Amino acid sequence: MSTCAACGNGGDGLKACAACKLVKYCNVACQKAHRPKHQQGCNLRASEIFDEALFKTPPPNEDCPICFLRLPLCESEKQYKSCCGKLICTGCGYADVIARRSTEGICPFCRTPAPTSEEGAVQRLRTRIEAGDAFAMHNLGCQYRRGRVVPQDSNKALELWRRAAKLVCDESHTNLAESYALGEIIGKDVKKAKYHWGLAAMGGNVVARYNLGIFEAEAGNMNRALKHFMISSGCGCDDSLKEIQRGFSDGRATKDDFEKALRAHKEAKDEMQSDQRDAAQQYVQRTRTRDVMAAVQWKYVGKR
């Protein structure tokens, strides 16, 4: 029968320490009384538990709900649709536009017309937030951080990112981590930055995983850094593969490590590649080039 680590009483109502799961207590008072003796071992075991979860193979990216291929890693190659709450690839997002079957104002998943104003787009995000959509919370938080459509409000951005993070939004964990790491809109706290990057990495966010690898490398923890780079390169992260290549060149990674990373990286890239997505990227590039040229021409004409 289990007994309380503080008073020694037994019973069925004992609750395990939430951090280490090693000991049990009758109540909060017993837990506080035992803390001085338990703190060091608890922290050590809690760190071991966190690392066990951190270095497990993360879940793969979600599939695009239209083409059923893995969603790309790059944010610019994905689109969030606030009408239906779906995250789709740009290949599907622009497929009808490229084929001239519709305009860019129609959602390719639910066929809902796009909002006619930026204010309307923000209102859709608020509607999705009322439905508990974590990604809508994340996006509106980004809007408050930038101050483009809504007034700039860093505190509101942090509040929305924290709400989204509680709903397991990896992107919000990454934004919180960067905020703590840089100390721009909140007090600098490296420990909290690592914590949020860790939670995002467990969810499969390769940017967070890469940042952890860089952090560990700069701290001289090369074994931990290599583990992070191996995992994220296997998910298709180009920067992590480059770090492993550098490690192989200077002796921090073996030839076997580099070969494994190359194979896993290629397999991940193949799963995310399609002709439709390539066509979408070309379309986006042409559109951006045309817009830049039009802006330059307008500026030139305006000066005459």
Short mmCIF file of C-alpha atoms in Angstrom, two decimals:
data_model
loop_
_atom_site.label_atom_id
_atom_site.label_comp_id
_atom_site.label_asym_id
_atom_site.label_seq_id
_atom_site.Cartn_x
_atom_site.Cartn_y
_atom_site.Cartn_z
CA MET A 1 0.00 0.00 0.00
CA SER A 2 1.27 3.49 -0.84
CA THR A 3 2.12 5.87 1.97
CA CYS A 4 2.50 9.64 2.17
CA ALA A 5 6.15 10.65 1.74
CA ALA A 6 5.75 13.33 4.42
CA CYS A 7 3.68 11.84 7.26
CA GLY A 8 3.75 8.13 6.45
CA ASN A 9 -0.01 7.67 6.47
CA GLY A 10 -1.47 5.28 3.90
CA GLY A 11 -4.72 5.28 2.01
CA ASP A 12 -6.38 5.31 -1.40
CA GLY A 13 -6.68 9.08 -1.65
CA LEU A 14 -2.98 9.85 -2.01
CA LYS A 15 -1.94 11.97 -4.97
CA ALA A 16 1.37 11.60 -6.80
CA CYS A 17 3.77 14.50 -7.24
CA ALA A 18 2.76 16.06 -10.55
CA ALA A 19 6.36 16.73 -11.59
CA CYS A 20 8.21 13.45 -10.91
CA LYS A 21 5.48 10.87 -10.15
CA LEU A 22 7.89 9.25 -7.66
CA VAL A 23 6.17 10.01 -4.35
CA LYS A 24 2.64 10.55 -3.08
CA TYR A 25 1.07 12.89 -0.53
CA CYS A 26 -2.07 13.16 1.58
CA ASN A 27 -2.62 16.80 0.76
CA VAL A 28 -0.94 20.07 -0.20
CA ALA A 29 0.26 20.66 3.36
CA CYS A 30 2.21 17.38 3.37
CA GLN A 31 3.66 18.17 -0.04
CA LYS A 32 4.90 21.59 1.13
CA ALA A 33 6.38 20.10 4.31
CA HIS A 34 8.30 17.50 2.33
CA ARG A 35 9.50 19.89 -0.41
CA PRO A 36 12.95 20.70 1.07
CA LYS A 37 13.88 17.00 1.12
CA HIS A 38 12.23 16.17 -2.18
CA GLN A 39 13.08 19.19 -4.35
CA GLN A 40 16.45 18.06 -5.75
CA GLY A 41 15.39 14.52 -6.65
CA CYS A 42 12.10 15.81 -8.02
CA ASN A 43 13.80 18.30 -10.34
CA LEU A 44 16.19 15.65 -11.61
CA ARG A 45 13.45 13.13 -12.37
CA ALA A 46 11.20 15.80 -13.90
CA SER A 47 14.06 16.78 -16.23
CA GLU A 48 14.53 13.13 -17.22
CA ILE A 49 10.81 12.76 -17.98
CA PHE A 50 10.85 15.94 -20.08
CA ASP A 51 13.90 14.74 -22.05
CA GLU A 52 12.30 11.34 -22.68
CA ALA A 53 9.34 13.09 -24.30
CA LEU A 54 11.53 15.69 -26.03
CA PHE A 55 13.72 13.21 -27.89
CA LYS A 56 10.95 10.89 -29.00
CA THR A 57 10.18 10.88 -32.72
CA PRO A 58 7.61 13.68 -33.10
CA PRO A 59 4.30 13.23 -34.92
CA PRO A 60 4.44 14.01 -38.65
CA ASN A 61 2.94 17.16 -40.09
CA GLU A 62 -0.79 17.04 -40.65
CA ASP A 63 -1.98 16.29 -44.17
CA CYS A 64 -3.54 18.94 -46.37
CA PRO A 65 -7.30 18.20 -46.18
CA ILE A 66 -7.64 18.58 -49.95
CA CYS A 67 -4.69 16.78 -51.59
CA PHE A 68 -3.89 14.57 -48.54
CA LEU A 69 -0.14 15.18 -48.85
CA ARG A 70 1.85 16.25 -45.80
CA LEU A 71 1.67 19.99 -45.25
CA PRO A 72 4.90 21.87 -46.06
CA LEU A 73 7.16 23.14 -43.29
CA CYS A 74 7.46 26.70 -44.58
CA GLU A 75 4.68 29.02 -43.35
CA SER A 76 4.57 30.78 -46.73
CA GLU A 77 3.58 27.47 -48.35
CA LYS A 78 0.50 27.03 -46.17
CA GLN A 79 -2.77 28.95 -45.87
CA TYR A 80 -5.11 29.15 -42.89
CA LYS A 81 -8.77 29.53 -43.86
CA SER A 82 -10.70 31.38 -41.18
CA CYS A 83 -14.01 30.49 -42.83
CA CYS A 84 -13.71 26.77 -42.05
CA GLY A 85 -10.61 26.66 -39.82
CA LYS A 86 -8.67 24.48 -42.25
CA LEU A 87 -4.93 24.68 -42.89
CA ILE A 88 -4.21 23.85 -46.54
CA CYS A 89 -1.16 23.89 -48.80
CA THR A 90 -0.67 26.69 -51.31
CA GLY A 91 -0.82 24.09 -54.08
CA CYS A 92 -4.49 23.52 -53.31
CA GLY A 93 -4.99 27.17 -52.37
CA TYR A 94 -3.99 28.40 -55.83
CA ALA A 95 -4.96 25.39 -57.98
CA ASP A 96 -8.29 26.81 -59.12
CA VAL A 97 -6.79 30.26 -59.64
CA ILE A 98 -3.97 28.92 -61.81
CA ALA A 99 -6.45 26.84 -63.81
CA ARG A 100 -8.70 29.92 -64.04
CA ARG A 101 -11.63 28.04 -62.53
CA SER A 102 -12.14 30.68 -59.82
CA THR A 103 -10.64 33.78 -58.26
CA GLU A 104 -8.44 33.96 -55.17
CA GLY A 105 -11.50 35.00 -53.18
CA ILE A 106 -13.03 31.52 -52.90
CA CYS A 107 -11.99 29.01 -50.24
CA PRO A 108 -11.01 25.81 -52.09
CA PHE A 109 -12.23 23.66 -49.18
CA CYS A 110 -15.62 25.05 -48.16
CA ARG A 111 -16.17 27.39 -51.17
CA THR A 112 -16.91 30.37 -48.92
CA PRO A 113 -16.11 33.79 -50.45
CA ALA A 114 -13.22 35.64 -48.85
CA PRO A 115 -13.99 38.65 -46.62
CA THR A 116 -14.12 41.91 -48.53
CA SER A 117 -12.04 43.86 -45.99
CA GLU A 118 -9.25 43.36 -43.47
CA GLU A 119 -11.72 44.16 -40.70
CA GLY A 120 -13.96 41.37 -42.00
CA ALA A 121 -11.03 38.97 -41.90
CA VAL A 122 -10.35 39.86 -38.26
CA GLN A 123 -14.03 39.34 -37.41
CA ARG A 124 -13.83 35.85 -38.89
CA LEU A 125 -10.85 35.11 -36.66
CA ARG A 126 -12.86 36.28 -33.64
CA THR A 127 -15.70 33.98 -34.65
CA ARG A 128 -13.31 31.04 -34.90
CA ILE A 129 -11.85 31.95 -31.50
CA GLU A 130 -15.33 31.73 -29.97
CA ALA A 131 -15.43 28.17 -31.34
CA GLY A 132 -12.15 27.37 -29.56
CA ASP A 133 -9.90 27.45 -32.65
CA ALA A 134 -6.29 27.62 -31.39
CA PHE A 135 -4.85 28.64 -34.76
CA ALA A 136 -7.28 31.56 -34.97
CA MET A 137 -6.07 32.69 -31.53
CA HIS A 138 -2.49 32.41 -32.76
CA ASN A 139 -3.20 34.42 -35.93
CA LEU A 140 -5.07 37.18 -34.12
CA GLY A 141 -2.20 37.33 -31.61
CA CYS A 142 0.16 37.91 -34.54
CA GLN A 143 -2.12 40.70 -35.79
CA TYR A 144 -1.95 42.41 -32.38
CA ARG A 145 1.85 42.00 -32.35
CA ARG A 146 2.19 43.67 -35.74
CA GLY A 147 -0.56 46.26 -35.21
CA ARG A 148 -1.65 46.18 -38.84
CA VAL A 149 -5.43 45.78 -38.75
CA VAL A 150 -5.99 45.92 -34.99
CA PRO A 151 -4.18 48.34 -32.63
CA GLN A 152 -0.66 47.20 -31.73
CA ASP A 153 -0.90 45.50 -28.32
CA SER A 154 1.89 43.16 -27.22
CA ASN A 155 0.09 42.17 -24.02
CA LYS A 156 -2.95 41.10 -26.00
CA ALA A 157 -0.70 39.16 -28.38
CA LEU A 158 0.91 37.31 -25.47
CA GLU A 159 -2.50 36.56 -23.95
CA LEU A 160 -3.79 35.03 -27.20
CA TRP A 161 -0.59 33.03 -27.77
CA ARG A 162 -0.80 31.64 -24.24
CA ARG A 163 -4.43 30.62 -24.77
CA ALA A 164 -3.51 28.95 -28.05
CA ALA A 165 -0.49 27.24 -26.47
CA LYS A 166 -2.75 25.67 -23.82
CA LEU A 167 -4.70 24.19 -26.73
CA VAL A 168 -1.44 22.69 -28.07
CA CYS A 169 -0.71 25.22 -30.82
CA ASP A 170 2.97 24.67 -31.64
CA GLU A 171 3.25 27.97 -33.50
CA SER A 172 2.18 29.88 -30.38
CA HIS A 173 4.69 27.97 -28.24
CA THR A 174 7.36 29.03 -30.77
CA ASN A 175 6.29 32.68 -30.65
CA LEU A 176 6.32 32.64 -26.84
CA ALA A 177 9.77 31.04 -26.88
CA GLU A 178 11.13 33.70 -29.22
CA SER A 179 9.57 36.43 -27.07
CA TYR A 180 11.29 35.08 -23.96
CA ALA A 181 14.57 34.50 -25.83
CA LEU A 182 14.74 38.02 -27.28
CA GLY A 183 13.15 39.87 -24.37
CA GLU A 184 11.48 42.38 -26.69
CA ILE A 185 7.84 42.29 -25.50
CA ILE A 186 8.37 40.39 -22.25
CA GLY A 187 11.22 39.96 -19.78
CA LYS A 188 14.07 37.84 -21.13
CA ASP A 189 13.97 34.32 -19.69
CA VAL A 190 16.11 31.66 -21.38
CA LYS A 191 14.66 28.87 -19.24
CA LYS A 192 11.10 29.67 -20.33
CA ALA A 193 12.24 30.04 -23.93
CA LYS A 194 13.72 26.53 -23.88
CA TYR A 195 10.57 25.20 -22.22
CA HIS A 196 8.25 26.56 -24.91
CA TRP A 197 10.60 25.52 -27.73
CA GLY A 198 10.63 22.06 -26.16
CA LEU A 199 6.83 21.80 -26.10
CA ALA A 200 6.65 23.01 -29.71
CA ALA A 201 9.34 20.50 -30.75
CA MET A 202 7.42 17.65 -29.09
CA GLY A 203 4.47 18.62 -31.26
CA GLY A 204 6.57 18.36 -34.41
CA ASN A 205 7.58 22.00 -34.97
CA VAL A 206 10.94 21.81 -36.77
CA VAL A 207 11.77 25.50 -36.31
CA ALA A 208 11.56 25.07 -32.54
CA ARG A 209 13.60 21.86 -32.78
CA TYR A 210 16.27 23.60 -34.87
CA ASN A 211 16.43 26.51 -32.40
CA LEU A 212 16.93 24.06 -29.53
CA GLY A 213 19.75 22.45 -31.49
CA ILE A 214 21.46 25.81 -31.99
CA PHE A 215 20.98 26.67 -28.32
CA GLU A 216 22.53 23.37 -27.19
CA ALA A 217 25.42 23.71 -29.66
CA GLU A 218 26.23 27.20 -28.40
CA ALA A 219 26.16 25.84 -24.84
CA GLY A 220 28.65 23.13 -25.83
CA ASN A 221 26.14 20.27 -25.52
CA MET A 222 26.99 18.73 -28.89
CA ASN A 223 25.32 15.35 -28.30
CA ARG A 224 21.99 16.99 -27.48
CA ALA A 225 22.38 19.41 -30.39
CA LEU A 226 23.04 16.55 -32.82
CA LYS A 227 19.94 14.70 -31.58
CA HIS A 228 17.80 17.76 -32.30
CA PHE A 229 19.32 18.27 -35.75
CA MET A 230 18.89 14.58 -36.65
CA ILE A 231 15.21 14.64 -35.67
CA SER A 232 14.39 17.92 -37.45
CA SER A 233 16.37 17.07 -40.60
CA GLY A 234 14.39 13.83 -40.73
CA CYS A 235 11.26 15.97 -40.81
CA GLY A 236 12.61 17.91 -43.80
CA CYS A 237 14.38 20.86 -42.14
CA ASP A 238 17.06 22.16 -44.53
CA ASP A 239 18.91 24.21 -41.90
CA SER A 240 19.27 21.20 -39.59
CA LEU A 241 20.69 19.12 -42.43
CA LYS A 242 23.25 21.88 -43.07
CA GLU A 243 24.24 21.82 -39.38
CA ILE A 244 24.81 18.05 -39.57
CA GLN A 245 26.89 18.54 -42.71
CA ARG A 246 29.01 21.12 -40.88
CA GLY A 247 29.28 18.74 -37.95
CA PHE A 248 30.50 15.99 -40.26
CA SER A 249 33.09 18.35 -41.74
CA ASP A 250 34.55 19.31 -38.35
CA GLY A 251 34.20 15.92 -36.66
CA ARG A 252 31.13 16.58 -34.48
CA ALA A 253 28.99 14.15 -36.50
CA THR A 254 29.90 10.83 -38.06
CA LYS A 255 29.58 9.79 -41.70
CA ASP A 256 26.77 7.44 -40.65
CA ASP A 257 24.93 10.36 -39.00
CA PHE A 258 25.19 12.43 -42.18
CA GLU A 259 24.06 9.58 -44.44
CA LYS A 260 21.07 8.81 -42.21
CA ALA A 261 20.12 12.48 -42.13
CA LEU A 262 20.36 12.77 -45.94
CA ARG A 263 18.10 9.76 -46.51
CA ALA A 264 15.51 10.80 -43.94
CA HIS A 265 15.54 14.41 -45.19
CA LYS A 266 14.93 13.30 -48.79
CA GLU A 267 12.08 10.99 -47.78
CA ALA A 268 10.41 13.81 -45.85
CA LYS A 269 10.81 16.24 -48.74
CA ASP A 270 9.38 13.73 -51.21
CA GLU A 271 6.28 13.32 -49.04
CA MET A 272 5.65 17.08 -49.18
CA GLN A 273 6.47 17.67 -52.85
CA SER A 274 4.00 17.79 -55.75
CA ASP A 275 3.78 19.39 -59.19
CA GLN A 276 0.73 21.37 -58.01
CA ARG A 277 2.70 22.88 -55.12
CA ASP A 278 5.62 23.73 -57.41
CA ALA A 279 3.20 25.48 -59.78
CA ALA A 280 1.73 27.45 -56.87
CA GLN A 281 5.18 28.66 -55.79
CA GLN A 282 5.94 29.77 -59.35
CA TYR A 283 2.60 31.58 -59.50
CA VAL A 284 3.27 33.36 -56.19
CA GLN A 285 6.75 34.37 -57.37
CA ARG A 286 5.40 35.74 -60.67
CA THR A 287 2.71 37.67 -58.80
CA ARG A 288 5.22 39.20 -56.40
CA THR A 289 7.57 40.14 -59.24
CA ARG A 290 4.70 41.78 -61.14
CA ASP A 291 3.62 43.74 -58.04
CA VAL A 292 7.18 44.95 -57.41
CA MET A 293 7.61 46.02 -61.03
CA ALA A 294 4.27 47.84 -60.96
CA ALA A 295 5.27 49.67 -57.75
CA VAL A 296 8.63 50.70 -59.24
CA GLN A 297 6.96 51.89 -62.44
CA TRP A 298 4.40 53.91 -60.46
CA LYS A 299 7.16 55.50 -58.39
CA TYR A 300 9.12 56.40 -61.54
CA VAL A 301 6.07 57.90 -63.28
CA GLY A 302 5.14 59.81 -60.16
CA LYS A 303 8.54 61.53 -60.08
CA ARG A 304 8.35 62.82 -63.64
#
